[in-house]
Amino acid sequence: MPTIKNVGVIGSGQMGGGIAQVAATAGLNTTVFDTSADAIARCQATHDKLLARAVEKERMTADEAKATKARLSYVTDFNALSGSDIAIEAVVEDSAVKAKVFAALDELLTADQILATNTSSISITEIAAATKRPERVIGMHFFYPVPVMKLVEVINGLATDKDVTQRVIDLAESMGKTALPANDRAGFVSNRVLMPMINEAFYAWMEGVAQPEHIDGIMKLGCNFPMGPLRLADFIGLDTCAHIMDVLAEGLNNDRYRPCPLLRQLVTAGRLGDKTGRGVFDHARA
Ligand code: NAD
């Protein structure tokens, strides 16, 4: 199988923009597609700024930055993705939207091209069912912020070919990441282990075991975590945490994964974390 040279990224938001930046920096021709012209323009402006800063800080030469820019195309025409050896989808976390995107990619791309999804909670097998090539559909789960975080969790759907898994692992490593495989069960590995711990921290707070800053301090100092679970929940978004707990409860058919009532209550109150200025902690700037 030829190595991957051309990458298509679908969705130019927080994750898609980061994935495209890392791919182009690693020498891959990268086409970023979004349905929103504003989002594409924002993505390009962010890349330009980050590349200029990398040159300023001498992490990259001006020639390297210019070559990286030349490898990036920003498009709102879906057909421009047709030359991609792999399409990496990073659109909103909505099964119906993803199913539509995968059905359209399946029509556009030739049978040997790979379709990957960056979903954090939707079943790869379910997404693959929207295509006629489930054996070429795989999860490629990057972490935020993509240029900084080393891991790509590579998730095999029920039908994913071993050859596709290997090519995606090789691709992730060529992008400077460490790729680790997992199978398609709710939450994969990362969220299956992380989210119940965060949820438990909310229970500990709700039951008065300790105050949030003490829960976080105990976990930081006692377990050597760089960030406490409640601070991390604010960073991820409390709505996202509650949603992923619901996915675990449904997918693993076990109520012990239900979101803590206090977590739900904060979401209902609009206290979603960093993005709303207040979650567990107050992040509002004076
Ligand atoms: P985001 O909201 O920042 O970006 C989503 C982008 O998708 C937007 O620019 C939107 O215009 C675009 N979009 C919507 N519908 C589209 C379509 N049909 N075709 C093309 N583009 C479309 O979201 P994000 O945080 O980048 O998340 C993207 C995916 O990555 C989600 O599946 C999410 O679960 C997953 N993910 C997110 C994180 C994170 O920390 N943010 C981490 C890992 C995985």
PDB file of N, CA and C in Angstrom, residues 96-145:
ATOM      1  N   ALA A  96     -26.024  12.270  13.455  1.00  0.00           N
ATOM      2  CA  ALA A  96     -26.720  12.455  12.175  1.00  0.00           C
ATOM      3  C   ALA A  96     -25.838  13.246  11.212  1.00  0.00           C
ATOM      4  N   VAL A  97     -25.156  14.281  11.726  1.00  0.00           N
ATOM      5  CA  VAL A  97     -24.273  15.091  10.863  1.00  0.00           C
ATOM      6  C   VAL A  97     -23.115  14.215  10.382  1.00  0.00           C
ATOM      7  N   LYS A  98     -22.535  13.438  11.288  1.00  0.00           N
ATOM      8  CA  LYS A  98     -21.392  12.592  10.900  1.00  0.00           C
ATOM      9  C   LYS A  98     -21.832  11.543   9.864  1.00  0.00           C
ATOM     10  N   ALA A  99     -23.013  10.960  10.052  1.00  0.00           N
ATOM     11  CA  ALA A  99     -23.492   9.947   9.093  1.00  0.00           C
ATOM     12  C   ALA A  99     -23.599  10.560   7.696  1.00  0.00           C
ATOM     13  N   LYS A 100     -24.103  11.787   7.623  1.00  0.00           N
ATOM     14  CA  LYS A 100     -24.229  12.457   6.316  1.00  0.00           C
ATOM     15  C   LYS A 100     -22.861  12.699   5.699  1.00  0.00           C
ATOM     16  N   VAL A 101     -21.923  13.179   6.515  1.00  0.00           N
ATOM     17  CA  VAL A 101     -20.567  13.456   6.021  1.00  0.00           C
ATOM     18  C   VAL A 101     -19.928  12.163   5.506  1.00  0.00           C
ATOM     19  N   PHE A 102     -20.087  11.057   6.245  1.00  0.00           N
ATOM     20  CA  PHE A 102     -19.455   9.794   5.828  1.00  0.00           C
ATOM     21  C   PHE A 102     -20.115   9.225   4.570  1.00  0.00           C
ATOM     22  N   ALA A 103     -21.417   9.372   4.451  1.00  0.00           N
ATOM     23  CA  ALA A 103     -22.086   8.888   3.233  1.00  0.00           C
ATOM     24  C   ALA A 103     -21.568   9.681   2.033  1.00  0.00           C
ATOM     25  N   ALA A 104     -21.391  10.999   2.201  1.00  0.00           N
ATOM     26  CA  ALA A 104     -20.904  11.845   1.098  1.00  0.00           C
ATOM     27  C   ALA A 104     -19.443  11.513   0.780  1.00  0.00           C
ATOM     28  N   LEU A 105     -18.625  11.285   1.799  1.00  0.00           N
ATOM     29  CA  LEU A 105     -17.210  10.926   1.555  1.00  0.00           C
ATOM     30  C   LEU A 105     -17.134   9.591   0.824  1.00  0.00           C
ATOM     31  N   ASP A 106     -18.006   8.664   1.208  1.00  0.00           N
ATOM     32  CA  ASP A 106     -18.026   7.335   0.593  1.00  0.00           C
ATOM     33  C   ASP A 106     -18.318   7.435  -0.903  1.00  0.00           C
ATOM     34  N   GLU A 107     -19.180   8.390  -1.255  1.00  0.00           N
ATOM     35  CA  GLU A 107     -19.506   8.610  -2.676  1.00  0.00           C
ATOM     36  C   GLU A 107     -18.326   9.237  -3.410  1.00  0.00           C
ATOM     37  N   LEU A 108     -17.660  10.180  -2.721  1.00  0.00           N
ATOM     38  CA  LEU A 108     -16.628  10.996  -3.376  1.00  0.00           C
ATOM     39  C   LEU A 108     -15.298  10.261  -3.552  1.00  0.00           C
ATOM     40  N   LEU A 109     -14.887   9.516  -2.545  1.00  0.00           N
ATOM     41  CA  LEU A 109     -13.532   8.951  -2.545  1.00  0.00           C
ATOM     42  C   LEU A 109     -13.523   7.536  -3.129  1.00  0.00           C
ATOM     43  N   THR A 110     -12.376   7.170  -3.738  1.00  0.00           N
ATOM     44  CA  THR A 110     -12.284   5.826  -4.321  1.00  0.00           C
ATOM     45  C   THR A 110     -12.214   4.784  -3.200  1.00  0.00           C
ATOM     46  N   ALA A 111     -12.463   3.530  -3.570  1.00  0.00           N
ATOM     47  CA  ALA A 111     -12.677   2.468  -2.575  1.00  0.00           C
ATOM     48  C   ALA A 111     -11.484   2.220  -1.658  1.00  0.00           C
ATOM     49  N   ASP A 112     -10.250   2.544  -2.110  1.00  0.00           N
ATOM     50  CA  ASP A 112      -9.085   2.247  -1.273  1.00  0.00           C
ATOM     51  C   ASP A 112      -8.768   3.394  -0.300  1.00  0.00           C
ATOM     52  N   GLN A 113      -9.439   4.521  -0.431  1.00  0.00           N
ATOM     53  CA  GLN A 113      -9.146   5.658   0.453  1.00  0.00           C
ATOM     54  C   GLN A 113      -9.796   5.436   1.833  1.00  0.00           C
ATOM     55  N   ILE A 114      -9.091   5.923   2.855  1.00  0.00           N
ATOM     56  CA  ILE A 114      -9.502   5.631   4.238  1.00  0.00           C
ATOM     57  C   ILE A 114     -10.360   6.767   4.799  1.00  0.00           C
ATOM     58  N   LEU A 115     -11.373   6.420   5.563  1.00  0.00           N
ATOM     59  CA  LEU A 115     -12.223   7.426   6.207  1.00  0.00           C
ATOM     60  C   LEU A 115     -12.025   7.320   7.723  1.00  0.00           C
ATOM     61  N   ALA A 116     -11.517   8.387   8.324  1.00  0.00           N
ATOM     62  CA  ALA A 116     -11.262   8.371   9.773  1.00  0.00           C
ATOM     63  C   ALA A 116     -12.143   9.408  10.454  1.00  0.00           C
ATOM     64  N   THR A 117     -12.484   9.130  11.701  1.00  0.00           N
ATOM     65  CA  THR A 117     -13.271  10.101  12.474  1.00  0.00           C
ATOM     66  C   THR A 117     -12.547  10.432  13.778  1.00  0.00           C
ATOM     67  N   ASN A 118     -12.649  11.707  14.153  1.00  0.00           N
ATOM     68  CA  ASN A 118     -12.040  12.161  15.403  1.00  0.00           C
ATOM     69  C   ASN A 118     -13.066  12.179  16.544  1.00  0.00           C
ATOM     70  N   THR A 119     -14.174  11.475  16.357  1.00  0.00           N
ATOM     71  CA  THR A 119     -15.213  11.496  17.396  1.00  0.00           C
ATOM     72  C   THR A 119     -14.657  11.116  18.767  1.00  0.00           C
ATOM     73  N   SER A 120     -15.198  11.737  19.830  1.00  0.00           N
ATOM     74  CA  SER A 120     -14.761  11.329  21.159  1.00  0.00           C
ATOM     75  C   SER A 120     -15.751  10.381  21.810  1.00  0.00           C
ATOM     76  N   SER A 121     -16.944  10.220  21.230  1.00  0.00           N
ATOM     77  CA  SER A 121     -17.916   9.384  21.938  1.00  0.00           C
ATOM     78  C   SER A 121     -18.861   8.578  21.052  1.00  0.00           C
ATOM     79  N   ILE A 122     -18.853   8.815  19.752  1.00  0.00           N
ATOM     80  CA  ILE A 122     -19.805   8.080  18.897  1.00  0.00           C
ATOM     81  C   ILE A 122     -19.145   6.790  18.407  1.00  0.00           C
ATOM     82  N   SER A 123     -19.944   5.733  18.316  1.00  0.00           N
ATOM     83  CA  SER A 123     -19.408   4.435  17.903  1.00  0.00           C
ATOM     84  C   SER A 123     -18.851   4.495  16.475  1.00  0.00           C
ATOM     85  N   ILE A 124     -17.632   3.961  16.311  1.00  0.00           N
ATOM     86  CA  ILE A 124     -16.988   3.915  14.984  1.00  0.00           C
ATOM     87  C   ILE A 124     -17.795   2.977  14.079  1.00  0.00           C
ATOM     88  N   THR A 125     -18.281   1.890  14.663  1.00  0.00           N
ATOM     89  CA  THR A 125     -19.059   0.910  13.903  1.00  0.00           C
ATOM     90  C   THR A 125     -20.341   1.552  13.362  1.00  0.00           C
ATOM     91  N   GLU A 126     -20.953   2.412  14.204  1.00  0.00           N
ATOM     92  CA  GLU A 126     -22.179   3.106  13.773  1.00  0.00           C
ATOM     93  C   GLU A 126     -21.866   4.084  12.629  1.00  0.00           C
ATOM     94  N   ILE A 127     -20.767   4.837  12.761  1.00  0.00           N
ATOM     95  CA  ILE A 127     -20.384   5.788  11.706  1.00  0.00           C
ATOM     96  C   ILE A 127     -20.067   5.017  10.416  1.00  0.00           C
ATOM     97  N   ALA A 128     -19.361   3.878  10.562  1.00  0.00           N
ATOM     98  CA  ALA A 128     -18.973   3.071   9.397  1.00  0.00           C
ATOM     99  C   ALA A 128     -20.191   2.540   8.653  1.00  0.00           C
ATOM    100  N   ALA A 129     -21.288   2.331   9.395  1.00  0.00           N
ATOM    101  CA  ALA A 129     -22.504   1.777   8.780  1.00  0.00           C
ATOM    102  C   ALA A 129     -23.142   2.760   7.794  1.00  0.00           C
ATOM    103  N   ALA A 130     -22.729   4.017   7.837  1.00  0.00           N
ATOM    104  CA  ALA A 130     -23.253   4.997   6.873  1.00  0.00           C
ATOM    105  C   ALA A 130     -22.532   4.877   5.525  1.00  0.00           C
ATOM    106  N   THR A 131     -21.534   3.983   5.442  1.00  0.00           N
ATOM    107  CA  THR A 131     -20.750   3.844   4.212  1.00  0.00           C
ATOM    108  C   THR A 131     -20.873   2.420   3.666  1.00  0.00           C
ATOM    109  N   LYS A 132     -20.335   2.238   2.456  1.00  0.00           N
ATOM    110  CA  LYS A 132     -20.297   0.879   1.887  1.00  0.00           C
ATOM    111  C   LYS A 132     -18.903   0.288   2.061  1.00  0.00           C
ATOM    112  N   ARG A 133     -18.073   0.932   2.877  1.00  0.00           N
ATOM    113  CA  ARG A 133     -16.706   0.429   3.080  1.00  0.00           C
ATOM    114  C   ARG A 133     -16.346   0.401   4.574  1.00  0.00           C
ATOM    115  N   PRO A 134     -17.146  -0.270   5.406  1.00  0.00           N
ATOM    116  CA  PRO A 134     -16.876  -0.247   6.852  1.00  0.00           C
ATOM    117  C   PRO A 134     -15.462  -0.722   7.205  1.00  0.00           C
ATOM    118  N   GLU A 135     -14.858  -1.544   6.333  1.00  0.00           N
ATOM    119  CA  GLU A 135     -13.501  -2.051   6.621  1.00  0.00           C
ATOM    120  C   GLU A 135     -12.449  -0.961   6.461  1.00  0.00           C
ATOM    121  N   ARG A 136     -12.805   0.157   5.841  1.00  0.00           N
ATOM    122  CA  ARG A 136     -11.842   1.247   5.657  1.00  0.00           C
ATOM    123  C   ARG A 136     -12.204   2.454   6.528  1.00  0.00           C
ATOM    124  N   VAL A 137     -13.047   2.240   7.521  1.00  0.00           N
ATOM    125  CA  VAL A 137     -13.442   3.317   8.434  1.00  0.00           C
ATOM    126  C   VAL A 137     -12.814   3.052   9.800  1.00  0.00           C
ATOM    127  N   ILE A 138     -12.277   4.106  10.416  1.00  0.00           N
ATOM    128  CA  ILE A 138     -11.504   3.931  11.653  1.00  0.00           C
ATOM    129  C   ILE A 138     -11.619   5.198  12.507  1.00  0.00           C
ATOM    130  N   GLY A 139     -11.366   5.061  13.782  1.00  0.00           N
ATOM    131  CA  GLY A 139     -11.324   6.233  14.670  1.00  0.00           C
ATOM    132  C   GLY A 139      -9.890   6.719  14.809  1.00  0.00           C
ATOM    133  N   MET A 140      -9.722   8.022  14.682  1.00  0.00           N
ATOM    134  CA  MET A 140      -8.395   8.619  14.866  1.00  0.00           C
ATOM    135  C   MET A 140      -8.619   9.742  15.871  1.00  0.00           C
ATOM    136  N   HIS A 141      -8.497   9.408  17.159  1.00  0.00           N
ATOM    137  CA  HIS A 141      -8.916  10.311  18.232  1.00  0.00           C
ATOM    138  C   HIS A 141      -7.721  11.126  18.718  1.00  0.00           C
ATOM    139  N   PHE A 142      -7.682  12.375  18.258  1.00  0.00           N
ATOM    140  CA  PHE A 142      -6.645  13.313  18.694  1.00  0.00           C
ATOM    141  C   PHE A 142      -7.126  13.994  19.973  1.00  0.00           C
ATOM    142  N   PHE A 143      -6.208  14.649  20.661  1.00  0.00           N
ATOM    143  CA  PHE A 143      -6.544  15.310  21.921  1.00  0.00           C
ATOM    144  C   PHE A 143      -6.235  16.802  21.814  1.00  0.00           C
ATOM    145  N   TYR A 144      -6.951  17.595  22.591  1.00  0.00           N
ATOM    146  CA  TYR A 144      -6.822  19.053  22.515  1.00  0.00           C
ATOM    147  C   TYR A 144      -5.808  19.567  23.546  1.00  0.00           C
ATOM    148  N   PRO A 145      -4.911  20.472  23.187  1.00  0.00           N
ATOM    149  CA  PRO A 145      -4.644  21.048  21.872  1.00  0.00           C
ATOM    150  C   PRO A 145      -3.773  20.107  21.013  1.00  0.00           C
TER     151      PRO A 145
END
